[in-house]
Tab-separated table of C-alpha atoms in Angstrom:
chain	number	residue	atom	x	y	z
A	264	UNK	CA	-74.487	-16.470	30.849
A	265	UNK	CA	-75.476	-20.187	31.635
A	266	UNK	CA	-75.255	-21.537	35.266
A	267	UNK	CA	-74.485	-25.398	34.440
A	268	UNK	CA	-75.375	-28.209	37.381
A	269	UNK	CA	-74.305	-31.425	37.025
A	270	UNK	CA	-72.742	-34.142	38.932
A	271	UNK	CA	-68.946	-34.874	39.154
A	272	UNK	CA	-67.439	-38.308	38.875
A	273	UNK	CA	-67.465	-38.562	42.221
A	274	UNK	CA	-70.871	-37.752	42.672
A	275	UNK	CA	-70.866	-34.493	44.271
A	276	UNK	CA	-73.280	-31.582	42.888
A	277	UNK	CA	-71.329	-28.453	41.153
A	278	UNK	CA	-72.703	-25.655	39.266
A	279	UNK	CA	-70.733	-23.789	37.082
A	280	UNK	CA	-71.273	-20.637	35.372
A	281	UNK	CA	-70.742	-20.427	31.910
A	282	UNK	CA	-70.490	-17.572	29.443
A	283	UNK	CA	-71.305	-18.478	25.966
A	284	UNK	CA	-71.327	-16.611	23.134
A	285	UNK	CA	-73.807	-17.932	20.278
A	286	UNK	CA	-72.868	-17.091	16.913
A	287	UNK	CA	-74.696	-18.729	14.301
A	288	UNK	CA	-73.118	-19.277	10.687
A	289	UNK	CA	-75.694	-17.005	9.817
A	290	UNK	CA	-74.730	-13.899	11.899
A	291	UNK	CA	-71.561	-13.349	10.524
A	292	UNK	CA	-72.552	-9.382	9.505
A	293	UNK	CA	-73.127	-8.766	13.147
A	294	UNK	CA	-70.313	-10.832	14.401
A	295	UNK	CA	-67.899	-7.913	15.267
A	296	UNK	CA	-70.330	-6.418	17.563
A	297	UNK	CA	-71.249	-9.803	19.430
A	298	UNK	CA	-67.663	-9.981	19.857
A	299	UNK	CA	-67.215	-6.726	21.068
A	300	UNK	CA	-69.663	-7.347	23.517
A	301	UNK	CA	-69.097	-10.790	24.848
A	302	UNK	CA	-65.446	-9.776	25.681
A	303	UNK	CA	-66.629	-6.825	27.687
A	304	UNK	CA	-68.795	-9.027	29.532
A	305	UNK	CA	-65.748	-11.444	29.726
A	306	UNK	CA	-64.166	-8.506	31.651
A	307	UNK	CA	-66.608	-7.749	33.669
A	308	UNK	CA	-67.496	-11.240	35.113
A	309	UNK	CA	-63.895	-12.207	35.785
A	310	UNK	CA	-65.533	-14.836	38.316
A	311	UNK	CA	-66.590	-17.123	35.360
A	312	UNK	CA	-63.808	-19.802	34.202
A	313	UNK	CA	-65.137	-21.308	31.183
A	314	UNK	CA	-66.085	-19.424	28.164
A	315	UNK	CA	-67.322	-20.614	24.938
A	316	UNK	CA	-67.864	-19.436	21.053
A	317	UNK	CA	-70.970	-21.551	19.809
A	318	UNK	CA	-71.388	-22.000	16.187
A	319	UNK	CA	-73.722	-25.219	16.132
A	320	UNK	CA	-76.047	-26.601	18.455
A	321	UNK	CA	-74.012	-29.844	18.988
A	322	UNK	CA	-71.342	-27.608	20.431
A	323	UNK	CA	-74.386	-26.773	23.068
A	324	UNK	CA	-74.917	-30.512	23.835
A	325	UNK	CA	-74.983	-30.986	28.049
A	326	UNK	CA	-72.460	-33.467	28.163
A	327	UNK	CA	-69.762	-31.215	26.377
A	328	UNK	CA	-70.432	-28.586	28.804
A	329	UNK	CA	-69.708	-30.559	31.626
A	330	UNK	CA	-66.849	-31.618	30.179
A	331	UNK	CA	-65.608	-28.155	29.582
A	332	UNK	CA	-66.625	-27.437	32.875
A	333	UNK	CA	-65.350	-30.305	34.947
């Protein structure tokens, strides 16, 4: 879970919670269980709108959060 602030086009201040679920290439022995768990948290924290499998650290980068976020 990753509260995200940024600024919107317009200039107003949002913050958006984010639940991401980090799954390096090399985790792929544990993956089931990661994914077991990051969809009961999905459940559970119905409140958050954007949700996000992570691979990479580019797909991390700030300005492709807000994106997915805005």
């Amino acid at each position: 879970m990753h509260e995200l602030s940024f600024a919107t086009p317009t200039g107003s201040r949002r913050h958006e919670p984010l639940l991401i679920l980090w799954m390096p290439p090399h985790t792929s022995a544990q993956e089931e269980a990661y994914t077991n768990a990051y969809n009961a948290l999905k459940d559970a924290l119905a409140e958050v709108r954007v949700h996000l499998t992570a691979r990479h650290l580019d797909q991390l980068a700030y300005l492709r959060l807000v994106h997915l976020a805005g």
